[in-house]
Short mmCIF file of C-alpha atoms in Angstrom, two decimals:
data_model
loop_
_atom_site.label_atom_id
_atom_site.label_comp_id
_atom_site.label_asym_id
_atom_site.label_seq_id
_atom_site.Cartn_x
_atom_site.Cartn_y
_atom_site.Cartn_z
CA MET A 1338 23.24 9.46 41.53
CA SER A 1339 22.21 5.52 41.82
CA ASP A 1340 18.74 4.35 40.79
CA ASN A 1341 17.63 3.65 44.45
CA MET A 1342 17.05 6.59 46.89
CA TYR A 1343 19.81 7.12 49.50
CA THR A 1344 21.57 8.47 52.62
CA LEU A 1345 24.73 10.74 52.20
CA LEU A 1346 26.76 12.60 54.67
CA ILE A 1347 28.86 15.44 53.76
CA SER A 1348 31.80 15.67 56.19
CA SER A 1349 35.59 15.46 56.48
CA SER A 1350 35.14 14.33 60.25
CA ILE A 1351 35.65 10.46 60.29
CA SER A 1352 34.38 10.38 63.92
CA LEU A 1353 31.05 12.17 62.73
CA GLN A 1354 31.02 9.72 60.04
CA ASP A 1355 31.44 6.71 62.66
CA HIS A 1356 28.83 8.36 64.99
CA LEU A 1357 26.48 8.76 62.27
CA ALA A 1358 26.64 5.39 60.75
CA ALA A 1359 26.72 3.38 64.20
CA ALA A 1360 23.49 5.52 65.35
CA LEU A 1361 21.51 4.77 62.15
CA GLY A 1362 22.61 1.37 62.00
CA THR A 1363 23.04 1.57 58.24
CA PHE A 1364 25.71 2.14 55.42
CA ILE A 1365 25.99 5.78 54.66
CA GLU A 1366 27.62 6.89 51.72
CA THR A 1367 29.87 10.04 52.58
CA LEU A 1368 31.64 12.86 50.86
CA PRO A 1369 34.45 14.81 52.58
CA SER A 1370 32.89 17.91 51.16
CA LEU A 1371 30.19 19.49 49.02
CA TRP A 1372 32.85 20.48 46.20
CA ASP A 1373 33.28 16.94 45.73
CA LEU A 1374 29.80 16.52 44.45
CA PRO A 1375 29.92 15.77 40.89
CA THR A 1376 28.24 18.74 38.88
CA SER A 1377 26.50 16.14 36.72
CA ASN A 1378 24.51 14.41 39.41
CA ARG A 1379 21.41 15.82 41.07
CA PHE A 1380 19.69 14.64 44.13
CA ARG A 1381 16.07 13.41 43.93
CA GLN A 1382 12.96 13.72 46.09
CA GLY A 1383 13.04 11.23 49.03
CA ASP A 1384 17.03 11.47 49.10
CA LEU A 1385 18.29 12.17 52.36
CA VAL A 1386 21.54 14.69 52.53
CA TRP A 1387 23.15 15.41 56.40
CA VAL A 1388 25.64 17.84 55.85
CA ASP A 1389 28.25 19.03 58.73
CA ALA A 1390 28.03 22.83 58.87
CA ASP A 1391 31.16 23.29 60.96
CA ASN A 1392 33.54 22.38 58.00
CA GLN A 1393 31.70 22.99 54.78
CA ASP A 1394 31.20 25.92 52.55
CA PRO A 1395 28.11 28.04 54.17
CA ASP A 1396 27.54 29.20 50.39
CA LEU A 1397 27.32 25.87 49.30
CA ILE A 1398 25.27 24.64 52.13
CA LYS A 1399 22.69 27.07 51.51
CA ARG A 1400 22.63 26.46 47.92
CA LEU A 1401 21.76 22.69 49.12
CA CYS A 1402 19.09 23.44 51.18
CA LYS A 1403 17.60 25.75 48.20
CA SER A 1404 17.51 22.56 46.02
CA ASP A 1405 20.28 23.99 43.53
CA PHE A 1406 21.45 20.37 43.58
CA GLY A 1407 17.74 18.58 43.42
CA PRO A 1408 14.94 18.14 45.96
CA ALA A 1409 17.03 16.16 48.73
CA ARG A 1410 15.61 16.56 52.46
CA VAL A 1411 18.45 18.24 54.09
CA ILE A 1412 19.64 17.91 57.69
CA VAL A 1413 22.30 20.29 59.04
CA LEU A 1414 24.42 19.36 61.59
CA SER A 1415 26.72 21.48 63.97
CA SER A 1416 28.75 20.78 67.09
CA THR A 1417 27.87 24.12 68.36
CA PRO A 1418 23.90 24.73 67.65
CA THR A 1419 21.98 27.86 68.24
CA ASP A 1420 18.48 28.70 67.91
CA SER A 1421 19.42 31.71 65.80
CA ALA A 1422 21.38 29.64 63.23
CA ALA A 1423 18.40 27.01 63.20
CA VAL A 1424 16.25 29.80 62.16
CA ASP A 1425 18.34 30.57 59.58
CA TRP A 1426 18.73 27.18 58.13
CA LEU A 1427 15.26 26.29 58.38
CA GLY A 1428 14.29 29.58 56.19
CA LEU A 1429 17.02 28.60 53.61
CA GLY A 1430 14.72 25.20 53.13
CA ALA A 1431 16.64 22.80 55.48
CA ALA A 1432 14.54 20.28 57.04
CA GLY A 1433 16.52 19.69 60.31
CA TYR A 1434 18.95 21.24 62.53
CA LEU A 1435 20.78 19.66 65.14
CA HIS A 1436 23.68 18.76 67.31
CA ALA A 1437 26.29 16.86 65.34
CA PHE A 1438 26.90 14.18 67.99
CA SER A 1439 23.34 14.09 69.68
CA THR A 1440 22.17 10.50 70.88
CA PRO A 1441 21.72 8.00 68.59
CA GLU A 1442 17.94 7.81 69.60
CA THR A 1443 18.07 11.36 68.70
CA LEU A 1444 19.42 11.14 65.46
CA ARG A 1445 16.99 8.24 64.39
CA GLN A 1446 13.91 10.23 65.72
CA THR A 1447 15.46 13.04 63.36
CA MET A 1448 15.64 10.66 60.11
CA ALA A 1449 12.32 9.42 60.62
CA VAL A 1450 10.61 12.90 61.16
CA VAL A 1451 12.42 14.42 58.05
CA GLU A 1452 11.82 11.49 56.05
CA SER A 1453 7.97 11.89 56.70
CA GLY A 1454 7.87 15.21 55.44
CA GLY A 1455 8.46 17.13 59.15
CA LEU A 1456 10.96 19.31 60.35
CA TRP A 1457 13.18 18.57 63.28
CA VAL A 1458 14.60 21.17 65.35
CA GLY A 1459 15.84 21.71 69.05
CA VAL A 1460 12.99 21.25 71.88
CA GLY A 1461 13.96 25.01 72.98
CA LEU A 1462 13.29 26.31 69.63
CA MET A 1463 10.55 24.07 68.63
CA GLN A 1464 8.57 25.52 71.82
CA GLN A 1465 9.21 29.06 70.57
CA LEU A 1466 7.91 28.71 67.29
CA CYS A 1467 4.98 26.58 68.44
CA ALA A 1468 4.35 29.55 70.95
CA ARG A 1469 4.64 32.34 68.30
CA PHE A 1470 2.46 30.54 65.61
CA GLY A 1471 0.12 29.51 68.34
CA GLN A 1472 -0.44 33.37 68.61
CA ILE A 1473 -1.56 33.52 65.01
CA ALA A 1474 -3.80 30.49 64.82
CA LYS A 1475 -7.42 30.91 64.48
CA PRO A 1476 -8.94 30.09 68.16
CA GLN A 1477 -12.21 28.77 66.25
CA HIS A 1478 -10.61 27.18 63.04
CA ASP A 1479 -13.07 25.01 61.09
CA LEU A 1480 -10.92 22.00 61.53
CA MET A 1481 -11.10 22.16 65.10
CA ALA A 1482 -14.78 20.46 64.93
CA GLN A 1483 -12.77 17.10 63.99
CA LEU A 1484 -11.33 16.86 66.92
CA THR A 1485 -12.24 15.35 70.14
CA GLU A 1486 -12.52 17.58 73.58
CA ARG A 1487 -9.08 16.12 74.78
CA GLU A 1488 -7.46 16.65 71.16
CA ARG A 1489 -8.74 20.27 71.21
CA GLU A 1490 -7.16 20.59 74.61
CA VAL A 1491 -3.73 19.10 73.39
CA VAL A 1492 -3.72 21.85 70.60
CA GLN A 1493 -4.57 24.67 72.96
CA TYR A 1494 -1.05 23.44 74.95
CA LEU A 1495 0.53 23.65 71.72
CA LYS A 1496 -0.28 26.86 71.26
CA MET A 1497 1.29 27.80 74.23
CA GLY A 1498 4.60 26.27 73.37
CA ASN A 1499 4.24 23.43 76.00
CA SER A 1500 6.18 20.57 75.63
CA ASN A 1501 5.03 16.77 75.67
CA LYS A 1502 5.80 16.34 79.40
CA LEU A 1503 4.12 19.43 80.41
CA ILE A 1504 0.99 18.83 78.60
CA ALA A 1505 1.06 15.57 80.12
CA LYS A 1506 1.47 17.14 83.39
CA GLU A 1507 -1.18 19.93 82.91
CA MET A 1508 -3.75 17.21 81.68
CA ASP A 1509 -2.83 14.54 84.60
CA ILE A 1510 -2.10 11.95 81.68
CA SER A 1511 1.03 10.34 80.55
CA GLU A 1512 3.57 11.43 77.89
CA ARG A 1513 2.58 8.25 75.87
CA THR A 1514 -1.08 9.43 75.73
CA VAL A 1515 0.11 12.78 74.52
CA LYS A 1516 1.73 11.42 71.69
CA ALA A 1517 -1.18 8.73 70.81
CA HIS A 1518 -3.33 12.13 70.90
CA LEU A 1519 -0.70 14.16 68.93
CA THR A 1520 -0.46 11.29 66.33
CA ALA A 1521 -4.44 11.42 65.82
CA ILE A 1522 -4.53 15.08 65.48
CA PHE A 1523 -1.55 15.05 63.00
CA ALA A 1524 -3.31 12.45 61.06
CA LYS A 1525 -6.72 14.48 60.73
CA PHE A 1526 -5.17 17.54 59.76
CA ASP A 1527 -2.58 15.77 57.10
CA VAL A 1528 0.37 17.05 58.93
CA SER A 1529 3.75 15.65 59.94
CA ASP A 1530 4.42 17.95 63.02
CA ARG A 1531 3.44 20.48 65.28
CA ILE A 1532 4.66 23.50 63.63
CA GLN A 1533 2.72 22.37 60.20
CA LEU A 1534 -0.22 22.14 62.34
CA LEU A 1535 -0.48 25.33 64.13
CA LEU A 1536 0.24 26.71 60.51
CA LYS A 1537 -2.50 25.25 59.04
CA LEU A 1538 -4.58 26.78 61.97
CA ALA A 1539 -3.23 30.03 61.05
CA VAL A 1540 -4.68 29.83 57.46
#
C-alpha cells in the first residue's frame, strides 16, 4: 500500500464504481476482485474498503472483515440488502452495510460515521438493535449522572429503538435539536453512535 491512508472499492461493476466516485466526490482506487489484491500488501489502520458483496467471493469478504488483510474499516455493499445479512456481516467485523446504490448523501454519511469509528446499518435494523440493547441497559447507570434531564430523556427513547424523527415528535422538539442532544451525549460517553452508547450502558 502507499504511504498515505486511502479509500478502495472492490467491485467489478463499472456503474457502482462511477456511482461511488460521484457520490463521494473524490478519486477512489478500485480493484475488480479481492483475488487481485497482492498477497504482500496489507491494509493499515485508517484505510477504508468498500466491497461489493454481489460479485465477490464470500469467504474472502469474511477474511477482509476479520482483518486477515490488515485492520481496514470495511463497508459491505449489496443491491439486495437484508437485515439478516447485515447482522452476519457486522458480526464478522464489518463497520457498515447498506444498499450499493444508496443516495450520495447516505454514502457520504456512511463514510463519515465509519471513519469516525462508528457503525453504519440501515434505519430498520438500527432501531431493532437499539431496542434489543436498550432492554439490557442498566436503568440507573452511573454514567447517566453526566447528562442533563433532556439528554436523559433522549437516552430513554433510544432504549426503545426510536428514530430521531420519532424522538423529536415525542419530545416536541426539532430533529436538529435531537441530533444536537445526541452529539453531546456521544461526547460525554466517548462513543461514536447509539449502539455503542447502549452497549456502554449495559456494562
